[in-house]
CSV table of C-alpha atoms in Angstrom, one decimal:
chain,number,residue,atom,x,y,z
A,1,UNK,CA,25.5,191.1,226.6
A,2,UNK,CA,22.0,192.4,225.4
A,3,UNK,CA,24.3,194.2,222.5
A,4,UNK,CA,25.6,190.8,221.4
A,5,UNK,CA,22.3,188.8,220.7
A,6,UNK,CA,21.1,191.3,218.1
A,7,UNK,CA,24.5,191.2,216.5
A,8,UNK,CA,24.6,187.2,216.5
A,9,UNK,CA,21.3,187.5,215.0
A,10,UNK,CA,22.2,189.6,212.5
A,11,UNK,CA,25.2,187.5,212.0
A,12,UNK,CA,22.9,184.6,211.3
A,13,UNK,CA,20.7,186.3,209.2
A,14,UNK,CA,23.4,187.5,206.9
A,15,UNK,CA,24.9,184.0,207.2
A,16,UNK,CA,21.8,182.3,206.2
A,17,UNK,CA,21.0,184.9,203.3
A,18,UNK,CA,24.4,184.1,202.1
A,19,UNK,CA,23.9,180.6,202.2
A,20,UNK,CA,20.4,181.2,199.7
A,21,UNK,CA,22.6,183.3,197.7
A,22,UNK,CA,25.3,180.8,197.2
A,23,UNK,CA,22.4,178.0,196.7
A,24,UNK,CA,20.8,180.1,194.2
A,25,UNK,CA,23.7,180.8,192.4
A,26,UNK,CA,25.1,177.4,192.0
A,27,UNK,CA,21.3,176.7,190.7
A,28,UNK,CA,21.8,179.2,188.5
A,29,UNK,CA,25.1,178.0,187.1
A,30,UNK,CA,24.0,174.5,187.1
A,31,UNK,CA,21.1,175.4,185.0
A,32,UNK,CA,23.3,177.3,182.5
A,33,UNK,CA,25.8,174.6,182.3
A,34,UNK,CA,23.1,172.1,181.4
A,35,UNK,CA,21.6,174.6,179.3
A,36,UNK,CA,25.0,174.9,177.3
A,37,UNK,CA,25.0,171.2,177.6
A,38,UNK,CA,21.9,170.7,175.9
A,39,UNK,CA,22.7,173.4,172.9
A,40,UNK,CA,26.2,171.1,172.5
A,41,UNK,CA,24.6,167.8,172.3
A,42,UNK,CA,22.0,169.7,169.8
A,43,UNK,CA,25.0,170.9,168.0
A,44,UNK,CA,26.7,167.4,167.7
A,45,UNK,CA,23.1,165.9,166.7
A,46,UNK,CA,23.1,168.4,164.0
A,47,UNK,CA,26.7,167.8,162.9
A,48,UNK,CA,26.0,164.2,163.1
A,49,UNK,CA,23.0,164.4,161.1
A,50,UNK,CA,24.6,166.4,158.4
A,51,UNK,CA,27.7,164.0,158.2
A,52,UNK,CA,25.1,161.3,157.7
A,53,UNK,CA,23.6,162.8,154.8
A,54,UNK,CA,27.2,163.6,153.4
A,55,UNK,CA,28.0,160.0,154.0
A,56,UNK,CA,24.9,158.9,152.3
A,57,UNK,CA,25.8,161.3,149.1
A,58,UNK,CA,28.8,159.9,148.8
A,59,UNK,CA,27.9,156.4,149.1
A,60,UNK,CA,25.1,157.4,146.4
A,61,UNK,CA,27.8,158.7,144.3
A,62,UNK,CA,30.2,156.0,145.2
A,63,UNK,CA,27.4,153.4,144.1
A,64,UNK,CA,26.7,155.4,140.7
A,65,UNK,CA,30.5,155.2,139.9
A,66,UNK,CA,30.7,151.3,141.0
A,67,UNK,CA,27.7,151.0,138.8
A,68,UNK,CA,29.0,152.8,135.5
A,69,UNK,CA,32.2,151.0,135.9
A,70,UNK,CA,30.1,147.8,135.8
A,71,UNK,CA,28.4,149.2,132.6
A,72,UNK,CA,31.6,149.9,131.2
A,73,UNK,CA,33.1,146.6,132.2
A,74,UNK,CA,30.0,144.7,130.8
A,75,UNK,CA,30.2,146.8,127.6
A,76,UNK,CA,34.0,145.7,127.4
A,77,UNK,CA,33.3,142.1,128.0
A,78,UNK,CA,30.2,142.2,125.5
A,79,UNK,CA,32.6,144.0,122.7
A,80,UNK,CA,34.9,140.7,123.4
A,81,UNK,CA,32.4,138.1,123.2
A,82,UNK,CA,31.2,139.9,120.0
A,83,UNK,CA,35.2,139.8,118.9
A,84,UNK,CA,35.3,135.9,119.9
A,85,UNK,CA,32.3,135.2,118.3
A,86,UNK,CA,33.3,136.9,115.1
A,87,UNK,CA,36.6,134.8,115.2
A,88,UNK,CA,34.6,131.8,115.8
A,89,UNK,CA,32.4,132.3,113.0
A,90,UNK,CA,35.5,132.8,111.0
A,91,UNK,CA,36.6,129.9,111.8
A,92,UNK,CA,33.1,127.9,111.3
A,93,UNK,CA,33.3,129.7,107.7
A,94,UNK,CA,36.9,128.2,107.1
A,95,UNK,CA,35.7,124.8,108.5
A,96,UNK,CA,32.4,124.6,106.5
A,97,UNK,CA,35.1,125.5,103.4
A,98,UNK,CA,37.4,122.9,103.7
A,99,UNK,CA,34.2,120.5,104.6
A,100,UNK,CA,32.9,121.3,100.6
A,101,UNK,CA,36.2,120.8,99.4
A,102,UNK,CA,36.5,117.5,101.3
A,103,UNK,CA,33.3,116.3,99.9
A,104,UNK,CA,34.0,117.4,96.7
A,105,UNK,CA,37.2,115.7,96.8
A,106,UNK,CA,35.1,112.5,98.0
A,107,UNK,CA,32.7,112.9,95.1
A,108,UNK,CA,35.8,113.0,92.7
A,109,UNK,CA,37.1,109.9,94.4
A,110,UNK,CA,34.1,108.0,94.0
A,111,UNK,CA,33.6,109.1,90.1
A,112,UNK,CA,37.2,108.1,89.7
A,113,UNK,CA,36.5,104.4,91.5
A,114,UNK,CA,33.4,104.3,89.4
A,115,UNK,CA,35.5,104.7,86.1
A,116,UNK,CA,38.0,102.7,87.5
A,117,UNK,CA,35.0,99.7,88.1
A,118,UNK,CA,34.0,100.4,84.5
A,119,UNK,CA,37.3,100.3,83.0
A,120,UNK,CA,37.5,96.9,84.7
A,121,UNK,CA,34.4,95.5,83.4
A,122,UNK,CA,35.4,96.7,79.8
A,123,UNK,CA,38.8,94.7,80.2
A,124,UNK,CA,37.2,91.6,81.4
A,125,UNK,CA,34.9,91.8,78.2
A,126,UNK,CA,37.4,92.7,76.2
A,127,UNK,CA,39.7,89.7,77.7
A,128,UNK,CA,36.8,87.3,77.0
A,129,UNK,CA,36.5,88.7,73.7
A,130,UNK,CA,40.1,88.2,72.7
A,131,UNK,CA,40.3,84.9,74.7
A,132,UNK,CA,37.5,83.5,72.1
A,133,UNK,CA,39.1,85.1,68.8
A,134,UNK,CA,42.6,84.0,69.7
A,135,UNK,CA,41.3,80.4,70.5
A,136,UNK,CA,39.4,80.5,67.1
A,137,UNK,CA,42.0,82.1,64.7
A,138,UNK,CA,45.2,81.3,66.2
A,139,UNK,CA,44.2,78.1,67.7
A,140,UNK,CA,46.2,78.9,71.0
A,141,UNK,CA,45.8,76.8,74.0
A,142,UNK,CA,43.8,78.6,77.3
A,143,UNK,CA,47.1,79.4,78.8
A,144,UNK,CA,48.8,80.7,75.8
A,145,UNK,CA,45.8,83.1,75.0
A,146,UNK,CA,45.4,83.9,79.1
A,147,UNK,CA,49.1,85.0,79.1
A,148,UNK,CA,48.9,86.9,76.4
A,149,UNK,CA,45.9,88.8,77.2
A,150,UNK,CA,47.3,89.6,80.5
A,151,UNK,CA,50.4,90.8,79.3
A,152,UNK,CA,48.1,93.2,77.2
A,153,UNK,CA,45.9,94.5,80.3
A,154,UNK,CA,48.8,94.9,82.3
A,155,UNK,CA,50.0,97.2,80.1
A,156,UNK,CA,46.9,98.9,79.6
A,157,UNK,CA,46.4,99.2,83.5
A,158,UNK,CA,49.9,100.4,83.8
A,159,UNK,CA,49.4,103.4,81.6
A,160,UNK,CA,45.8,104.1,82.9
A,161,UNK,CA,47.5,104.0,87.0
A,162,UNK,CA,50.3,106.2,85.5
A,163,UNK,CA,48.0,108.6,84.2
A,164,UNK,CA,45.6,108.8,87.4
A,165,UNK,CA,48.9,109.1,89.6
A,166,UNK,CA,49.9,111.9,87.5
A,167,UNK,CA,46.4,113.6,88.1
A,168,UNK,CA,46.5,112.7,91.7
A,169,UNK,CA,50.0,114.2,92.1
A,170,UNK,CA,49.2,117.6,90.3
A,171,UNK,CA,46.1,118.2,92.1
A,172,UNK,CA,47.9,117.7,95.7
A,173,UNK,CA,50.7,120.1,94.3
A,174,UNK,CA,48.1,122.8,93.5
A,175,UNK,CA,46.2,122.3,96.7
A,176,UNK,CA,49.6,122.4,98.7
A,177,UNK,CA,50.7,125.5,96.7
A,178,UNK,CA,47.4,127.5,97.6
A,179,UNK,CA,48.0,126.3,101.5
A,180,UNK,CA,51.1,127.7,101.7
A,181,UNK,CA,50.4,131.2,100.0
A,182,UNK,CA,47.1,131.2,102.3
A,183,UNK,CA,49.4,130.5,105.1
A,184,UNK,CA,51.8,132.9,104.4
A,185,UNK,CA,49.4,136.0,103.5
A,186,UNK,CA,47.4,135.4,106.7
A,187,UNK,CA,50.7,135.9,108.8
A,188,UNK,CA,51.4,138.8,106.6
A,189,UNK,CA,48.3,140.2,107.4
A,190,UNK,CA,48.4,139.4,111.0
A,191,UNK,CA,51.7,140.7,111.5
A,192,UNK,CA,51.2,144.3,110.6
A,193,UNK,CA,54.3,146.1,112.0
A,194,UNK,CA,55.3,149.2,111.2
A,195,UNK,CA,58.3,149.3,108.8
A,196,UNK,CA,60.7,151.9,109.8
A,197,UNK,CA,64.0,152.5,107.3
A,198,UNK,CA,66.7,153.5,109.9
A,199,UNK,CA,69.6,155.1,109.0
A,200,UNK,CA,73.1,155.1,111.1
A,201,UNK,CA,73.5,158.8,112.1
A,202,UNK,CA,77.3,159.4,112.2
A,203,UNK,CA,77.2,163.3,112.5
A,204,UNK,CA,77.0,165.8,115.5
A,205,UNK,CA,75.6,169.2,114.5
A,206,UNK,CA,77.0,172.0,116.6
A,207,UNK,CA,75.7,175.4,117.5
A,208,UNK,CA,78.6,177.3,115.6
A,209,UNK,CA,81.9,176.7,114.1
A,210,UNK,CA,83.9,177.9,117.3
A,211,UNK,CA,82.8,175.0,119.0
A,212,UNK,CA,84.9,172.8,116.8
A,213,UNK,CA,88.5,174.4,118.5
A,214,UNK,CA,86.8,173.9,122.1
A,215,UNK,CA,86.5,170.3,121.1
A,216,UNK,CA,89.7,169.7,119.7
A,217,UNK,CA,91.2,171.7,122.8
A,218,UNK,CA,94.6,172.9,123.2
A,219,UNK,CA,97.0,170.9,121.4
A,220,UNK,CA,94.2,168.3,120.3
A,221,UNK,CA,94.2,167.1,124.2
A,222,UNK,CA,90.1,167.1,124.2
A,223,UNK,CA,90.0,165.5,121.1
A,224,UNK,CA,92.3,162.7,121.6
A,225,UNK,CA,90.6,162.3,125.5
A,226,UNK,CA,87.2,161.7,123.7
A,227,UNK,CA,88.5,159.3,121.0
A,228,UNK,CA,90.6,157.1,123.9
A,229,UNK,CA,87.5,156.9,125.9
A,230,UNK,CA,84.8,156.4,123.4
A,231,UNK,CA,87.0,154.2,120.8
A,232,UNK,CA,85.6,156.2,118.1
A,233,UNK,CA,87.6,158.4,115.6
A,234,UNK,CA,86.3,162.2,115.7
A,235,UNK,CA,86.4,163.8,112.3
A,236,UNK,CA,86.8,167.5,112.0
A,237,UNK,CA,86.4,168.6,108.5
A,238,UNK,CA,85.5,171.6,106.3
A,239,UNK,CA,81.5,170.5,107.1
A,240,UNK,CA,79.8,173.7,108.6
A,241,UNK,CA,78.4,173.6,111.9
A,242,UNK,CA,79.2,169.8,112.1
A,243,UNK,CA,81.6,166.8,113.0
A,244,UNK,CA,81.5,163.4,112.1
A,245,UNK,CA,82.0,160.0,114.1
A,246,UNK,CA,83.6,157.1,112.8
A,247,UNK,CA,83.6,153.3,114.3
A,248,UNK,CA,82.4,149.9,113.5
A,249,UNK,CA,80.7,149.6,116.7
A,250,UNK,CA,77.3,151.3,117.0
A,251,UNK,CA,77.1,151.2,120.5
A,252,UNK,CA,80.4,153.2,121.0
A,253,UNK,CA,79.4,155.7,118.0
A,254,UNK,CA,76.1,156.4,119.7
A,255,UNK,CA,77.8,156.6,123.4
A,256,UNK,CA,80.2,159.3,121.5
A,257,UNK,CA,77.3,160.8,119.8
A,258,UNK,CA,75.6,161.5,123.1
A,259,UNK,CA,78.2,162.3,124.8
A,260,UNK,CA,79.5,164.8,122.6
A,261,UNK,CA,75.7,166.3,122.7
A,262,UNK,CA,75.7,166.6,126.3
A,263,UNK,CA,79.3,168.4,126.2
A,264,UNK,CA,78.2,170.8,123.7
A,265,UNK,CA,75.0,171.7,125.8
A,266,UNK,CA,77.0,171.7,129.0
A,267,UNK,CA,79.8,174.2,127.6
A,268,UNK,CA,82.4,172.7,130.0
A,269,UNK,CA,84.9,170.9,127.7
A,270,UNK,CA,88.2,169.7,129.2
A,271,UNK,CA,89.5,165.8,129.6
A,272,UNK,CA,88.3,165.8,133.1
A,273,UNK,CA,84.6,166.6,132.3
A,274,UNK,CA,85.1,164.4,129.2
A,275,UNK,CA,85.5,161.2,131.5
A,276,UNK,CA,82.8,161.6,133.9
A,277,UNK,CA,80.0,162.8,130.9
A,278,UNK,CA,81.5,159.4,128.7
A,279,UNK,CA,81.2,157.2,131.7
A,280,UNK,CA,77.8,158.3,132.7
A,281,UNK,CA,76.7,158.3,129.1
A,282,UNK,CA,78.0,154.6,128.9
A,283,UNK,CA,76.3,153.8,132.2
A,284,UNK,CA,72.8,155.0,130.2
A,285,UNK,CA,73.2,153.3,126.9
A,286,UNK,CA,73.9,149.9,129.1
A,287,UNK,CA,70.7,150.4,130.9
A,288,UNK,CA,69.2,151.4,127.7
A,289,UNK,CA,70.5,148.3,126.1
A,290,UNK,CA,69.4,146.0,128.9
A,291,UNK,CA,65.8,147.6,128.9
A,292,UNK,CA,65.4,147.3,125.1
A,293,UNK,CA,66.4,143.8,125.0
A,294,UNK,CA,64.1,142.9,127.9
A,295,UNK,CA,61.1,144.7,126.1
A,296,UNK,CA,62.1,142.9,122.6
A,297,UNK,CA,61.9,139.4,124.4
A,298,UNK,CA,58.5,140.5,126.4
A,299,UNK,CA,57.1,141.5,122.9
A,300,UNK,CA,58.2,138.5,121.5
A,301,UNK,CA,57.0,136.2,124.1
A,302,UNK,CA,60.3,134.4,124.7
A,303,UNK,CA,61.1,134.5,128.6
A,304,UNK,CA,63.9,133.2,130.4
A,305,UNK,CA,66.6,134.2,128.8
A,306,UNK,CA,70.0,134.6,130.1
A,307,UNK,CA,70.8,138.0,131.1
A,308,UNK,CA,73.8,138.0,128.5
A,309,UNK,CA,71.8,136.8,125.5
A,310,UNK,CA,69.0,139.9,126.8
A,311,UNK,CA,72.0,142.3,127.0
A,312,UNK,CA,73.1,141.3,123.0
A,313,UNK,CA,69.4,141.6,122.1
A,314,UNK,CA,69.4,145.1,123.3
A,315,UNK,CA,72.9,145.7,121.4
A,316,UNK,CA,70.9,144.9,118.1
A,317,UNK,CA,68.8,148.2,118.6
A,318,UNK,CA,71.6,150.3,117.5
A,319,UNK,CA,72.6,148.0,114.1
A,320,UNK,CA,70.9,148.1,111.0
A,321,UNK,CA,70.9,145.4,108.0
A,322,UNK,CA,70.2,147.1,104.7
A,323,UNK,CA,68.5,150.1,106.5
A,324,UNK,CA,66.2,148.2,108.6
A,325,UNK,CA,66.4,147.9,112.8
A,326,UNK,CA,67.6,144.9,113.3
A,327,UNK,CA,66.0,144.4,116.8
A,328,UNK,CA,62.6,145.1,115.0
A,329,UNK,CA,63.0,142.9,112.5
A,330,UNK,CA,64.1,139.7,115.0
A,331,UNK,CA,60.9,140.7,116.9
A,332,UNK,CA,58.4,141.2,113.7
A,333,UNK,CA,60.2,137.7,112.4
A,334,UNK,CA,59.0,135.8,115.6
A,335,UNK,CA,55.7,136.8,115.2
A,336,UNK,CA,55.4,135.7,112.0
A,337,UNK,CA,56.9,132.7,112.9
A,338,UNK,CA,54.8,131.7,115.7
A,339,UNK,CA,51.6,132.4,113.3
A,340,UNK,CA,53.1,130.2,110.9
A,341,UNK,CA,54.2,127.6,113.1
A,342,UNK,CA,50.5,127.9,114.6
A,343,UNK,CA,49.2,127.0,111.2
A,344,UNK,CA,51.2,124.3,110.5
A,345,UNK,CA,50.9,122.7,114.1
A,346,UNK,CA,54.5,123.1,114.6
A,347,UNK,CA,56.5,124.1,117.8
A,348,UNK,CA,55.4,127.4,117.9
A,349,UNK,CA,57.7,128.2,121.3
A,350,UNK,CA,60.4,126.8,119.6
A,351,UNK,CA,59.9,128.6,116.1
A,352,UNK,CA,59.4,132.0,118.4
A,353,UNK,CA,62.7,131.8,120.1
A,354,UNK,CA,64.7,130.8,116.9
A,355,UNK,CA,63.2,133.5,115.1
A,356,UNK,CA,63.8,136.4,117.9
A,357,UNK,CA,67.6,134.8,118.1
A,358,UNK,CA,68.3,134.3,114.8
A,359,UNK,CA,70.3,137.2,114.2
A,360,UNK,CA,72.0,137.4,117.3
A,361,UNK,CA,75.3,136.9,116.0
A,362,UNK,CA,75.2,140.7,114.3
A,363,UNK,CA,75.2,142.0,117.9
A,364,UNK,CA,79.2,140.8,118.1
A,365,UNK,CA,79.8,140.1,114.2
A,366,UNK,CA,82.0,143.1,114.1
A,367,UNK,CA,84.3,141.6,116.8
A,368,UNK,CA,84.5,137.8,115.8
A,369,UNK,CA,85.3,136.5,112.2
A,370,UNK,CA,82.6,134.1,110.8
A,371,UNK,CA,78.9,134.1,109.9
A,372,UNK,CA,76.7,135.7,112.1
A,373,UNK,CA,74.6,132.8,112.0
A,374,UNK,CA,77.2,130.4,113.2
A,375,UNK,CA,78.6,133.2,115.7
A,376,UNK,CA,74.9,133.4,117.0
A,377,UNK,CA,74.4,129.3,117.4
A,378,UNK,CA,77.7,129.5,119.3
A,379,UNK,CA,76.3,132.3,122.0
A,380,UNK,CA,72.9,130.6,122.2
A,381,UNK,CA,74.6,126.8,122.6
A,382,UNK,CA,77.0,128.5,125.3
A,383,UNK,CA,73.9,130.1,127.5
A,384,UNK,CA,72.1,127.2,127.6
A,385,UNK,CA,69.4,127.6,124.6
A,386,UNK,CA,67.6,124.1,123.6
A,387,UNK,CA,69.3,122.3,120.4
A,388,UNK,CA,66.4,123.1,118.0
A,389,UNK,CA,66.7,126.5,118.7
A,390,UNK,CA,70.2,126.9,118.0
A,391,UNK,CA,69.5,125.0,114.8
A,392,UNK,CA,67.0,127.6,113.8
A,393,UNK,CA,69.5,130.2,114.3
A,394,UNK,CA,72.5,128.1,112.6
A,395,UNK,CA,70.7,127.1,109.6
A,396,UNK,CA,68.6,130.0,108.7
A,397,UNK,CA,71.0,130.8,105.9
A,398,UNK,CA,71.9,127.3,105.0
A,399,UNK,CA,75.3,127.5,107.0
A,400,UNK,CA,74.0,124.4,109.0
A,401,UNK,CA,71.5,121.6,107.9
A,402,UNK,CA,68.4,122.2,108.7
A,403,UNK,CA,67.1,119.2,111.0
A,404,UNK,CA,63.2,120.2,112.1
A,405,UNK,CA,60.2,122.4,110.2
A,406,UNK,CA,60.9,125.5,112.9
A,407,UNK,CA,63.9,126.1,111.3
A,408,UNK,CA,62.3,126.0,107.9
A,409,UNK,CA,59.7,128.2,109.3
A,410,UNK,CA,62.6,130.6,110.6
A,411,UNK,CA,64.1,130.9,107.5
A,412,UNK,CA,60.6,131.8,106.0
A,413,UNK,CA,59.4,134.4,108.6
A,414,UNK,CA,63.1,135.9,108.1
A,415,UNK,CA,62.6,136.2,104.4
A,416,UNK,CA,59.1,137.6,104.5
A,417,UNK,CA,60.2,140.4,107.0
A,418,UNK,CA,63.0,141.1,105.0
A,419,UNK,CA,60.6,141.3,101.8
A,420,UNK,CA,57.8,143.3,103.6
A,421,UNK,CA,60.5,145.9,104.5
A,422,UNK,CA,62.3,146.6,101.0
A,423,UNK,CA,58.6,146.4,99.7
A,424,UNK,CA,57.6,149.0,102.0
A,425,UNK,CA,60.9,151.3,101.4
A,426,UNK,CA,60.5,151.0,97.5
A,427,UNK,CA,57.2,151.9,97.8
A,428,UNK,CA,57.4,154.7,99.9
A,429,UNK,CA,60.6,155.8,97.2
A,430,UNK,CA,58.7,155.7,94.7
A,431,UNK,CA,55.3,157.5,96.1
A,432,UNK,CA,57.9,160.3,97.4
A,433,UNK,CA,59.5,160.2,94.0
A,434,UNK,CA,56.2,161.2,92.3
A,435,UNK,CA,54.8,165.0,92.6
A,436,UNK,CA,51.4,165.2,94.2
A,437,UNK,CA,49.9,166.9,91.2
A,438,UNK,CA,50.6,163.5,89.3
A,439,UNK,CA,49.0,161.0,91.6
A,440,UNK,CA,45.7,159.6,90.1
A,441,UNK,CA,43.1,157.4,91.2
A,442,UNK,CA,40.9,155.8,88.3
A,443,UNK,CA,42.2,158.2,85.7
A,444,UNK,CA,41.5,161.7,88.2
A,445,UNK,CA,44.5,163.7,88.6
A,446,UNK,CA,44.4,165.1,91.8
A,447,UNK,CA,45.4,168.8,92.1
């Protein structure tokens, strides 16, 4: 019993010490955890401050960018305003000139009216003198003298009025001619489109003469497949490193040309491959035709056209007339017609649409007999184009009577576009033919 008590005391002491040690250990761990939490919190605060500074810098950069964009936008608007102000100033100067012309015309009319009054007074004086003279010499009655005098004055007045009418008609004709020249020159200056002479490419280059045999194929099966699938005649002659394509349809010729180009690049030439390539090329050309038609309609400012008309417009991209691309000519004619119609106060939309579609019949003229103007008018009428626009198409070569001023404008714009192209082409041919050493300005020869 005496030995148990000391052991118990020792156990109590050891337990107490263990409790104290556990408490101290937990407190130490708690302090370390607290210290770690504080360091983590400080790190988070530092990261937050860093992120805030970065965000602030980004906000400043964004503010600078926005400010620069605002400055650029302000400059652009200022430039636009300056251009508008310049146009307004030009219109104002033009109106001032017109006003001066009207004032001059009014002064001329006043002078003419004054001369007429003077002439009337002189006539009246002559009439009184003749009346007195007739009564004295001829012993005529007053009624007879009055009738004789009136006949004489009537004849003189008729001659004077005829002279005045001729002068007025001449002045009006000169002013009308001048105004017409101003309108046409203004339209030509504003429509400064590129003039490019296009030629129909009917030859396909080959890397070597061996390729001709591969295109012909065994017993001619490859060339027969190409001709049957494309509808184009393939001409293989003695021309080195080239073969020729012959077809009235420019779209088929383009499909054949592109297909042959792909086959030559691919190297695998056999009927199955030819059929696959031709079909793929046909789809690509059809997509290009639709895209060209839509682009032309947008560029000319004629929305809402039927998809078939859009497709025919695109086919015109592959047609040329006297070296001029038909689709480019149609777009240019639409711009010219719109400018002239705006100057004359006519219907701009009708003139624009009629000019864009005036050569629509050329897209199918090789398939249908007749004038391309009447063919194009019939196509436009079939797809719901307005009668005024149809008349513009049908009458631009006088195949049908012109029923509106817009039809005359379309004919004029068509002539201007063709004349511009021929002038530019002839000018380029002229200067191309002259050696550079012979060109001179103000008498000084270039060397």
